Amino acid sequence: MTSRATLDADDLRAVMVGFRDALRLHQVDINRLNVYPVPDGDTGTNMALTLEAVVAELEGVAAGAGLAQVCRAIGHGSLMGARGNSGVILSQLLRGMSERMSGADGADGADGTGVGPALLADALAHASDLARRAVVRPVEGTILTVAAAAAEGAGAAMEGGGADNGPSLLDVIQSAHAVAADALARTPDMLAVLKQAGVVDAGGTGFLLLLDALWLVVDGRPLPEPSGVPAVDFNGLRAAAGEGGSQRDGEGTHVSDLRYEVMYLLSAPDESIDAFKEVWAGIGDSIVVVGGDGLWNCHIHTDDIGAAIEAAVDAGRPQRIRVTDLAEQVEEERWVREAAQAGPGPEPAGPPPTTSVVAVVTGDGIGRIFRSLGVHHQVVGGQSMNPSTADLVKAVEAVGSGQVVILPNNKNIRPVAEQVDALSDKTVRVVATGSIVEGFAALLAYDPAADAATNMAGMGESAARVVPAEITRAVRNTTTPAGEVHEGDWIGVSRDGVVSIADSAVMSTRLLLSRLLEPQHELVTLIEGEGAKAGDTRQISEWLGEDYPEVALEVHHGGQPLYPYLLGIE
């Protein structure tokens, strides 16, 4: 085929579709390149989801629309759909390119109607500059390095000339690709954590596929095939990053002890963002703030979720708040995928009740228990795999009832659940359940014939009467009011934080119960998760029967990841 001299609006659509397809094709390989000891989401997945949002936005642009409209859709779609740190940085790169190309009609194309070589080179340079300015602490050896190299290669092609009429569009793409690929290959020399793992940067790998998509559309070169990448030894990396100080991951962020990833869209005046960034700089790292014209996509790693959100309230209005527990993300993501593949259960027969319940669940057994308690509408998610507002709205709209109560069953999901009422024509109320056992307790007061407000009050009172707790394994060293915690310790956690620390799940559970049980308590509910052993459960049961004969014990299989035992005390 003859190489295209310029890119028109339809060509640019095709580039975005090709980029989306390439990211999906290489998604697993890119995910395996991620070197954060507890991964900051999956880089390949986050980048692919960001491009899914771009393509979806483009589908709403009428056929025959001009380059400016297509570019606006790319910029807006990437900003609104950005997922994770890599997705936010990628959205800024796409926005930078779109800003320069949106006024491209007649600018420099050979036929006066599209993006020619000079404008593409300028767009890559502008994108690199915008992305670097969006990252509070930019680091070399990341996607920023690869994007800057692409701009350098494109600029070199323009300076080097070419044919009689100057370099072609293909010349610019080939030069950008060659220099970017070389920079990607050298990222392990820039970041010790990459060299330790024997991999190149994940975000940079994803960005290089954008140049592959451009090459495909301009000259027909097929997208590269996935190559297969060995999994990273996260335990070895954690040890390597411990004594030697903090490292950096493949997206330009600290491999640090900060536990939570906080993301949201922020509606705020542009002039307030510098002060907002200063506040964030004091409470976390991996800070990326992109956007403009009053709408910003914000990402941070922090231990202080409240302060991260309060900063947004001071600056403007946050929305689509997502909080991810990085320490739990990998294992829970696997369960979410498996549960999603299984699909929802059958709808109940007969007319819908006055009020239905939508519950967020994690674990196959937990889902069955919720169904037995009258919940036929479940959303898969949990501590690390927080469902989006759209996920909850979709579930609410799917129920036949005009009134709905949501059980978030996790404190990180409550802010998202609170937004649903304003986005639905139905009456939606949220019972502020912070755990699975509180969700179970709330359902004891559920009345399908009552309205949502009445159910919210009664279910909330019932949930408040249970004392929730959980047993899990520490992923890092820390200091707590209960004592020093070391990585690998079994810890018992209640609403007040860490309550027990021990070298076994059984002993930690015994210490936890001994410190939480009060004379008025009559029942302990024990929900077994993955990793729970029949012998351990028996030891806990026998101990409780001997030391607290007046307290009954109910044991259920939940199947939840990461927490071998969830407990409820009533």
Coordinates of C-alpha atoms in Angstrom, one line a residue, residues 68-512:
A68 CA -11.3 19.1 15.8
Q69 CA -14.3 17.1 17.0
V70 CA -12.5 13.8 17.0
C71 CA -9.6 15.3 18.9
R72 CA -11.9 16.8 21.6
A73 CA -13.5 13.3 22.0
I74 CA -10.1 11.7 22.5
G75 CA -9.1 14.3 25.1
H76 CA -12.4 14.1 27.0
G77 CA -12.7 10.3 26.8
S78 CA -9.2 9.7 28.1
L79 CA -9.6 12.2 30.9
M80 CA -13.0 10.8 32.1
G81 CA -12.0 7.1 31.6
A82 CA -8.4 7.1 33.0
R83 CA -7.7 4.2 35.3
G84 CA -4.8 3.9 37.6
N85 CA -1.6 5.9 37.6
S86 CA -0.6 4.6 34.1
G87 CA -4.0 5.5 32.7
V88 CA -3.9 9.0 34.1
I89 CA -0.5 9.7 32.6
L90 CA -1.6 8.2 29.3
S91 CA -4.7 10.4 29.3
Q92 CA -2.4 13.5 29.6
L93 CA -0.3 12.3 26.7
L94 CA -3.3 11.8 24.5
R95 CA -4.7 15.1 25.6
G96 CA -1.5 16.8 24.7
M97 CA -1.5 15.3 21.2
S98 CA -5.1 16.1 20.7
E99 CA -4.7 19.8 21.7
R100 CA -2.1 20.3 19.0
M101 CA -3.9 18.3 16.3
S102 CA -7.4 19.7 17.1
G103 CA -6.7 22.9 15.1
A104 CA -4.9 20.9 12.3
D105 CA -7.3 21.4 9.4
G106 CA -5.1 23.0 6.7
A107 CA -2.2 23.5 9.1
D108 CA 0.6 21.5 7.5
G109 CA -0.9 18.5 5.7
A110 CA 0.2 17.9 2.1
D111 CA -3.4 18.1 1.0
G112 CA -4.4 20.8 3.5
T113 CA -6.9 18.6 5.4
G114 CA -5.1 16.6 8.1
V115 CA -2.1 16.0 10.3
G116 CA 1.2 16.0 8.5
P117 CA 4.7 15.2 9.7
A118 CA 5.5 18.6 11.3
L119 CA 2.3 18.7 13.2
L120 CA 2.6 15.1 14.4
A121 CA 6.2 15.8 15.7
D122 CA 4.9 19.0 17.4
A123 CA 2.0 17.0 19.0
L124 CA 4.3 14.3 20.4
A125 CA 6.6 17.0 21.9
H126 CA 3.6 18.9 23.4
A127 CA 2.2 15.6 24.8
S128 CA 5.5 14.7 26.5
D129 CA 5.8 18.2 28.0
L130 CA 2.2 18.1 29.4
A131 CA 2.6 14.7 30.9
R132 CA 5.9 15.5 32.6
R133 CA 4.4 18.7 34.1
A134 CA 1.4 16.7 35.4
V135 CA 3.6 14.4 37.5
V136 CA 4.7 16.1 40.8
R137 CA 7.9 14.1 41.1
P138 CA 8.9 12.9 37.5
V139 CA 11.4 10.1 37.3
E140 CA 13.5 8.8 34.4
G141 CA 13.1 5.2 33.4
T142 CA 9.3 5.5 33.1
I143 CA 6.6 6.1 30.5
L144 CA 7.7 9.8 30.7
T145 CA 11.1 8.8 29.4
V146 CA 9.7 6.8 26.6
A147 CA 7.3 9.6 25.6
A148 CA 10.1 12.1 25.6
A149 CA 12.2 9.8 23.4
A150 CA 9.4 9.5 20.9
A151 CA 9.2 13.3 20.7
E152 CA 13.0 13.5 20.3
G153 CA 12.9 10.9 17.5
A154 CA 10.1 12.7 15.7
G155 CA 12.0 16.0 16.0
A156 CA 15.2 14.5 14.7
A157 CA 13.3 13.3 11.6
M158 CA 12.1 16.8 10.9
E159 CA 15.6 18.2 11.3
G160 CA 17.1 15.5 9.2
G161 CA 15.2 16.3 6.0
G162 CA 14.4 13.3 3.9
A163 CA 12.9 13.4 0.4
D164 CA 12.9 16.5 -1.7
N165 CA 9.8 17.7 0.0
G166 CA 11.0 17.0 3.5
P167 CA 10.4 14.0 5.7
S168 CA 7.2 12.0 5.2
L169 CA 4.7 11.2 7.9
L170 CA 6.1 7.6 7.9
D171 CA 9.6 9.0 8.4
V172 CA 8.5 10.8 11.5
I173 CA 6.7 7.7 12.9
Q174 CA 9.6 5.4 12.2
S175 CA 12.1 7.7 13.8
A176 CA 9.9 8.3 16.9
H177 CA 9.4 4.5 17.2
A178 CA 13.1 3.7 16.9
V179 CA 14.3 6.2 19.5
A180 CA 11.4 5.4 21.9
A181 CA 12.1 1.6 21.6
D182 CA 15.8 2.3 22.4
A183 CA 14.8 4.3 25.4
L184 CA 12.4 1.6 26.6
A185 CA 15.2 -1.0 26.4
R186 CA 17.4 1.2 28.5
T187 CA 14.8 1.8 31.3
P188 CA 16.4 -1.0 33.5
D189 CA 19.6 1.1 33.6
M190 CA 17.6 4.1 34.9
L191 CA 15.6 2.3 37.6
A192 CA 17.2 -0.3 39.9
V193 CA 13.9 -2.0 40.6
L194 CA 13.5 -2.7 36.9
K195 CA 17.0 -4.2 36.7
Q196 CA 16.3 -6.3 39.7
A197 CA 13.3 -7.8 38.1
G198 CA 14.9 -8.1 34.7
V199 CA 12.1 -6.2 32.9
V200 CA 11.5 -2.9 31.0
D201 CA 9.0 -0.3 32.1
A202 CA 5.4 -1.3 31.8
G203 CA 3.9 2.1 31.1
G204 CA 6.5 2.8 28.4
T205 CA 5.8 -0.6 26.8
G206 CA 2.2 0.4 26.5
F207 CA 3.0 3.8 25.1
L208 CA 5.1 2.3 22.4
L209 CA 2.0 0.6 21.1
L210 CA 0.5 4.0 20.2
L211 CA 3.4 4.5 17.7
D212 CA 2.7 0.9 16.4
A213 CA -0.9 1.9 15.9
L214 CA 0.1 5.0 14.0
W215 CA 2.4 2.9 11.8
L216 CA -0.4 0.5 11.1
V217 CA -2.8 3.2 9.9
V218 CA -0.1 5.1 7.9
D219 CA 1.7 2.3 6.2
G220 CA -0.2 -1.0 7.0
R221 CA 2.5 -2.5 9.3
P222 CA 0.8 -5.1 11.4
L223 CA 0.6 -4.7 15.2
P224 CA 3.3 -6.6 17.0
E225 CA 2.4 -10.0 18.5
P226 CA 2.5 -10.5 22.3
S227 CA 5.8 -12.0 23.3
G228 CA 5.2 -13.5 26.8
V229 CA 7.0 -12.1 29.8
P230 CA 8.0 -14.0 32.9
A231 CA 6.2 -13.1 36.1
V232 CA 8.0 -10.8 38.6
D233 CA 9.2 -12.1 42.0
F234 CA 7.4 -9.6 44.1
N235 CA 8.8 -11.1 47.4
G236 CA 12.3 -10.6 46.2
L237 CA 11.6 -7.1 45.1
R238 CA 10.0 -6.3 48.5
A239 CA 13.2 -7.4 50.2
A240 CA 15.4 -5.5 47.8
A241 CA 13.4 -2.3 48.3
G242 CA 13.4 -2.6 52.1
E243 CA 16.7 -1.7 53.6
G244 CA 18.0 0.2 50.7
G245 CA 15.4 3.0 50.8
S246 CA 12.5 3.5 48.5
Q247 CA 12.7 2.6 44.9
R248 CA 10.5 3.6 42.0
D249 CA 8.0 1.6 40.0
G250 CA 7.5 1.5 36.3
E251 CA 5.0 4.3 36.3
G252 CA 7.2 6.9 38.1
T253 CA 6.0 6.2 41.6
H254 CA 7.5 5.3 44.9
V255 CA 7.7 1.6 45.8
S256 CA 6.9 2.7 49.4
D257 CA 4.9 1.8 52.4
L258 CA 1.9 3.9 51.4
R259 CA -1.1 1.7 51.4
Y260 CA -3.9 3.3 49.5
E261 CA -4.4 4.6 45.9
V262 CA -6.9 7.4 45.8
M263 CA -8.4 8.7 42.5
Y264 CA -11.2 11.0 41.6
L265 CA -12.4 13.6 39.2
L266 CA -12.2 17.1 40.6
S267 CA -14.2 20.1 39.4
A268 CA -12.2 23.1 40.5
P269 CA -10.9 26.4 39.1
D270 CA -7.6 26.0 37.3
E271 CA -6.0 28.6 39.5
S272 CA -6.6 26.5 42.6
I273 CA -4.7 23.4 41.4
D274 CA -1.2 24.6 42.3
A275 CA -2.3 24.9 46.0
F276 CA -4.1 21.6 45.8
K277 CA -0.9 19.9 44.5
E278 CA 1.1 21.4 47.4
V279 CA -1.3 19.9 49.9
W280 CA -1.1 16.5 48.3
A281 CA 2.7 16.7 48.2
G282 CA 2.7 16.7 52.0
I283 CA 0.5 13.5 52.4
G284 CA 1.7 11.1 49.7
D285 CA 3.5 10.3 46.5
S286 CA 2.8 8.9 43.0
I287 CA 0.9 12.2 42.5
V288 CA -0.5 12.9 39.0
V289 CA -3.0 15.7 38.3
V290 CA -4.2 16.1 34.7
G291 CA -6.9 18.1 33.1
G292 CA -7.8 21.7 32.7
D293 CA -10.8 24.1 32.1
G294 CA -12.2 23.3 35.5
L295 CA -12.0 19.4 35.3
W296 CA -9.1 17.4 36.7
N297 CA -8.3 13.7 37.0
C298 CA -6.3 13.2 40.2
H299 CA -4.2 10.2 41.5
I300 CA -2.1 9.7 44.7
H301 CA -0.7 7.0 46.9
T302 CA -1.2 7.9 50.6
D303 CA -2.0 6.5 54.0
D304 CA -4.4 9.3 54.8
I305 CA -7.5 8.8 52.7
G306 CA -9.4 11.5 54.5
A307 CA -6.8 14.2 53.9
A308 CA -6.6 13.3 50.2
I309 CA -10.3 13.8 49.8
E310 CA -10.6 16.8 52.0
A311 CA -8.0 18.6 49.8
A312 CA -10.4 18.2 46.9
V313 CA -13.3 19.6 48.9
D314 CA -11.2 22.6 49.8
A315 CA -10.4 23.2 46.1
G316 CA -13.7 22.3 44.5
R317 CA -16.0 19.3 44.1
P318 CA -14.7 15.7 43.9
Q319 CA -16.7 13.0 42.1
R320 CA -16.2 9.3 41.1
I321 CA -14.0 8.8 44.1
R322 CA -12.1 5.4 44.0
V323 CA -10.0 4.2 46.9
T324 CA -7.9 1.0 46.4
D325 CA -6.1 -0.9 49.1
L326 CA -2.9 -1.8 47.2
A327 CA -1.9 -4.5 49.6
E328 CA -5.0 -6.6 48.7
Q329 CA -5.5 -5.8 45.1
V330 CA -3.8 -8.8 43.3
E331 CA -5.6 -11.7 45.1
E332 CA -8.9 -10.0 45.2
E333 CA -8.8 -9.1 41.5
R334 CA -8.5 -12.8 40.7
W335 CA -11.7 -13.6 42.7
V336 CA -13.5 -10.7 41.0
R337 CA -12.7 -12.0 37.6
E338 CA -13.8 -15.5 38.5
A339 CA -17.0 -14.3 40.0
A340 CA -17.8 -12.1 37.1
Q341 CA -17.4 -15.0 34.7
A342 CA -19.9 -17.0 36.8
G343 CA -22.5 -14.3 36.2
P344 CA -25.4 -13.2 38.4
G345 CA -28.0 -15.7 39.8
P346 CA -31.6 -16.0 38.6
E347 CA -34.1 -13.3 39.4
P348 CA -36.7 -14.0 42.0
A349 CA -40.1 -15.1 40.7
G350 CA -43.2 -12.9 41.1
P351 CA -43.7 -9.1 41.3
P352 CA -40.8 -7.1 42.6
P353 CA -40.8 -5.9 46.3
T354 CA -41.4 -2.3 47.3
T355 CA -37.7 -2.1 48.2
S356 CA -34.9 -4.3 46.8
V357 CA -31.3 -4.6 48.1
V358 CA -28.1 -4.3 46.1
A359 CA -25.1 -5.7 47.9
V360 CA -21.4 -5.6 47.2
V361 CA -20.0 -9.1 47.7
T362 CA -16.5 -10.8 47.7
G363 CA -16.4 -14.6 47.8
D364 CA -18.6 -17.3 46.3
G365 CA -19.9 -18.5 49.7
I366 CA -20.6 -14.9 50.8
G367 CA -22.7 -14.4 47.7
R368 CA -24.8 -17.5 48.5
I369 CA -25.3 -16.3 52.1
F370 CA -26.5 -12.9 50.8
R371 CA -28.9 -14.5 48.4
S372 CA -30.3 -16.7 51.2
L373 CA -31.0 -13.5 53.1
G374 CA -33.0 -12.0 50.3
V375 CA -30.4 -10.2 48.1
H376 CA -30.9 -11.2 44.5
H377 CA -28.9 -8.2 43.1
Q378 CA -25.1 -8.4 43.8
V379 CA -22.1 -6.4 42.6
V380 CA -18.8 -8.1 42.7
G381 CA -16.1 -6.1 44.5
G382 CA -14.4 -5.5 47.8
Q383 CA -11.5 -3.8 49.6
S384 CA -9.2 -3.5 46.6
M385 CA -11.5 -4.1 43.6
N386 CA -13.9 -1.3 44.3
P387 CA -16.9 -1.2 42.0
S388 CA -17.4 2.1 40.1
T389 CA -20.4 4.3 40.4
A390 CA -21.5 3.1 37.0
D391 CA -21.4 -0.5 38.3
L392 CA -23.7 0.3 41.1
V393 CA -26.1 2.4 39.0
K394 CA -26.3 -0.4 36.5
A395 CA -27.3 -2.8 39.3
V396 CA -29.9 -0.4 40.7
E397 CA -31.4 0.1 37.3
A398 CA -31.6 -3.7 36.7
V399 CA -33.9 -4.3 39.7
G400 CA -37.6 -4.2 39.3
S401 CA -38.3 -2.2 42.4
G402 CA -38.7 1.6 42.4
Q403 CA -36.8 1.9 45.7
V404 CA -33.4 0.3 46.5
V405 CA -31.1 0.0 49.5
I406 CA -27.4 -0.5 48.8
L407 CA -25.1 -2.4 51.2
P408 CA -21.5 -1.3 50.3
N409 CA -20.1 -3.7 52.9
N410 CA -16.8 -1.7 52.8
K411 CA -15.9 1.8 54.0
N412 CA -14.0 2.5 50.7
I413 CA -17.1 1.8 48.7
R414 CA -19.5 3.9 50.7
P415 CA -18.6 7.3 49.0
V416 CA -19.3 5.8 45.6
A417 CA -22.6 4.3 46.7
E418 CA -23.7 7.6 48.1
Q419 CA -23.6 9.1 44.5
V420 CA -26.1 6.6 43.0
D421 CA -29.3 8.3 44.2
A422 CA -28.5 11.4 42.2
L423 CA -27.8 9.4 39.1
S424 CA -30.9 7.2 39.1
D425 CA -34.6 7.9 38.7
K426 CA -35.2 5.5 41.6
T427 CA -35.1 6.2 45.3
V428 CA -31.8 4.9 46.5
R429 CA -30.6 4.8 50.1
V430 CA -27.3 3.5 51.5
V431 CA -26.8 1.6 54.7
A432 CA -23.3 2.4 55.8
T433 CA -22.1 -1.1 56.2
G434 CA -18.3 -1.3 56.5
S435 CA -17.9 -5.0 56.4
I436 CA -19.5 -8.2 55.2
V437 CA -20.8 -9.2 58.7
E438 CA -22.4 -5.8 59.1
G439 CA -24.2 -6.5 55.8
F440 CA -25.4 -9.8 57.1
A441 CA -26.7 -8.1 60.3
A442 CA -28.4 -5.4 58.3
L443 CA -30.4 -7.9 56.3
L444 CA -31.9 -9.3 59.5
A445 CA -34.0 -6.1 59.6
Y446 CA -34.8 -6.0 55.9
D447 CA -38.5 -5.6 55.1
P448 CA -39.2 -6.0 51.3
A449 CA -42.6 -4.4 51.8
A450 CA -41.3 -1.3 53.5
D451 CA -40.0 1.8 51.7
A452 CA -36.3 2.5 51.3
A453 CA -36.1 5.1 54.1
T454 CA -37.7 2.8 56.7
N455 CA -35.4 0.0 55.6
M456 CA -32.3 2.2 55.8
A457 CA -33.1 3.2 59.4
G458 CA -33.9 -0.3 60.6
M459 CA -31.1 -2.0 58.7
G460 CA -28.6 0.6 59.9
E461 CA -29.6 0.0 63.6
S462 CA -29.2 -3.7 63.1
A463 CA -25.8 -3.4 61.5
A464 CA -24.6 -1.1 64.2
R465 CA -25.2 -3.8 66.8
V466 CA -22.6 -6.2 65.4
V467 CA -18.9 -5.9 66.2
P468 CA -17.0 -6.7 63.0
A469 CA -13.5 -8.0 62.9
E470 CA -11.2 -9.8 60.6
I471 CA -8.0 -11.9 60.5
T472 CA -5.3 -11.3 57.9
R473 CA -1.6 -11.4 57.4
A474 CA 0.6 -8.3 57.6
V475 CA 2.3 -7.3 54.4
R476 CA 4.7 -4.8 56.0
N477 CA 6.4 -3.8 59.2
T478 CA 4.6 -1.1 61.2
T479 CA 3.8 0.1 64.7
T480 CA 0.3 -0.1 66.2
P481 CA -1.3 0.6 69.6
A482 CA -1.4 -3.2 70.0
G483 CA 2.3 -3.5 69.5
E484 CA 5.0 -3.9 66.8
V485 CA 3.8 -5.7 63.6
H486 CA 6.2 -7.5 61.3
E487 CA 5.6 -8.7 57.8
G488 CA 4.1 -12.1 57.9
D489 CA 2.4 -11.7 61.4
W490 CA -1.2 -12.7 61.7
I491 CA -3.2 -9.7 62.9
G492 CA -6.7 -9.2 64.1
V493 CA -8.4 -6.0 63.0
S494 CA -11.6 -4.3 64.4
R495 CA -13.2 -0.9 63.8
D496 CA -10.5 0.5 66.1
G497 CA -7.6 -0.9 64.1
V498 CA -5.2 -3.7 65.0
V499 CA -6.3 -5.5 68.1
S500 CA -4.2 -8.7 68.1
I501 CA -0.8 -9.8 66.8
A502 CA 0.4 -13.4 66.7
D503 CA 2.4 -15.9 64.8
S504 CA -0.6 -18.0 63.8
A505 CA -4.2 -17.4 62.6
V506 CA -5.6 -19.4 65.5
M507 CA -3.8 -17.5 68.2
S508 CA -4.5 -14.1 66.6
T509 CA -8.2 -15.0 66.5
R510 CA -8.2 -16.1 70.1
L511 CA -6.5 -12.9 71.2
L512 CA -8.9 -10.8 69.1

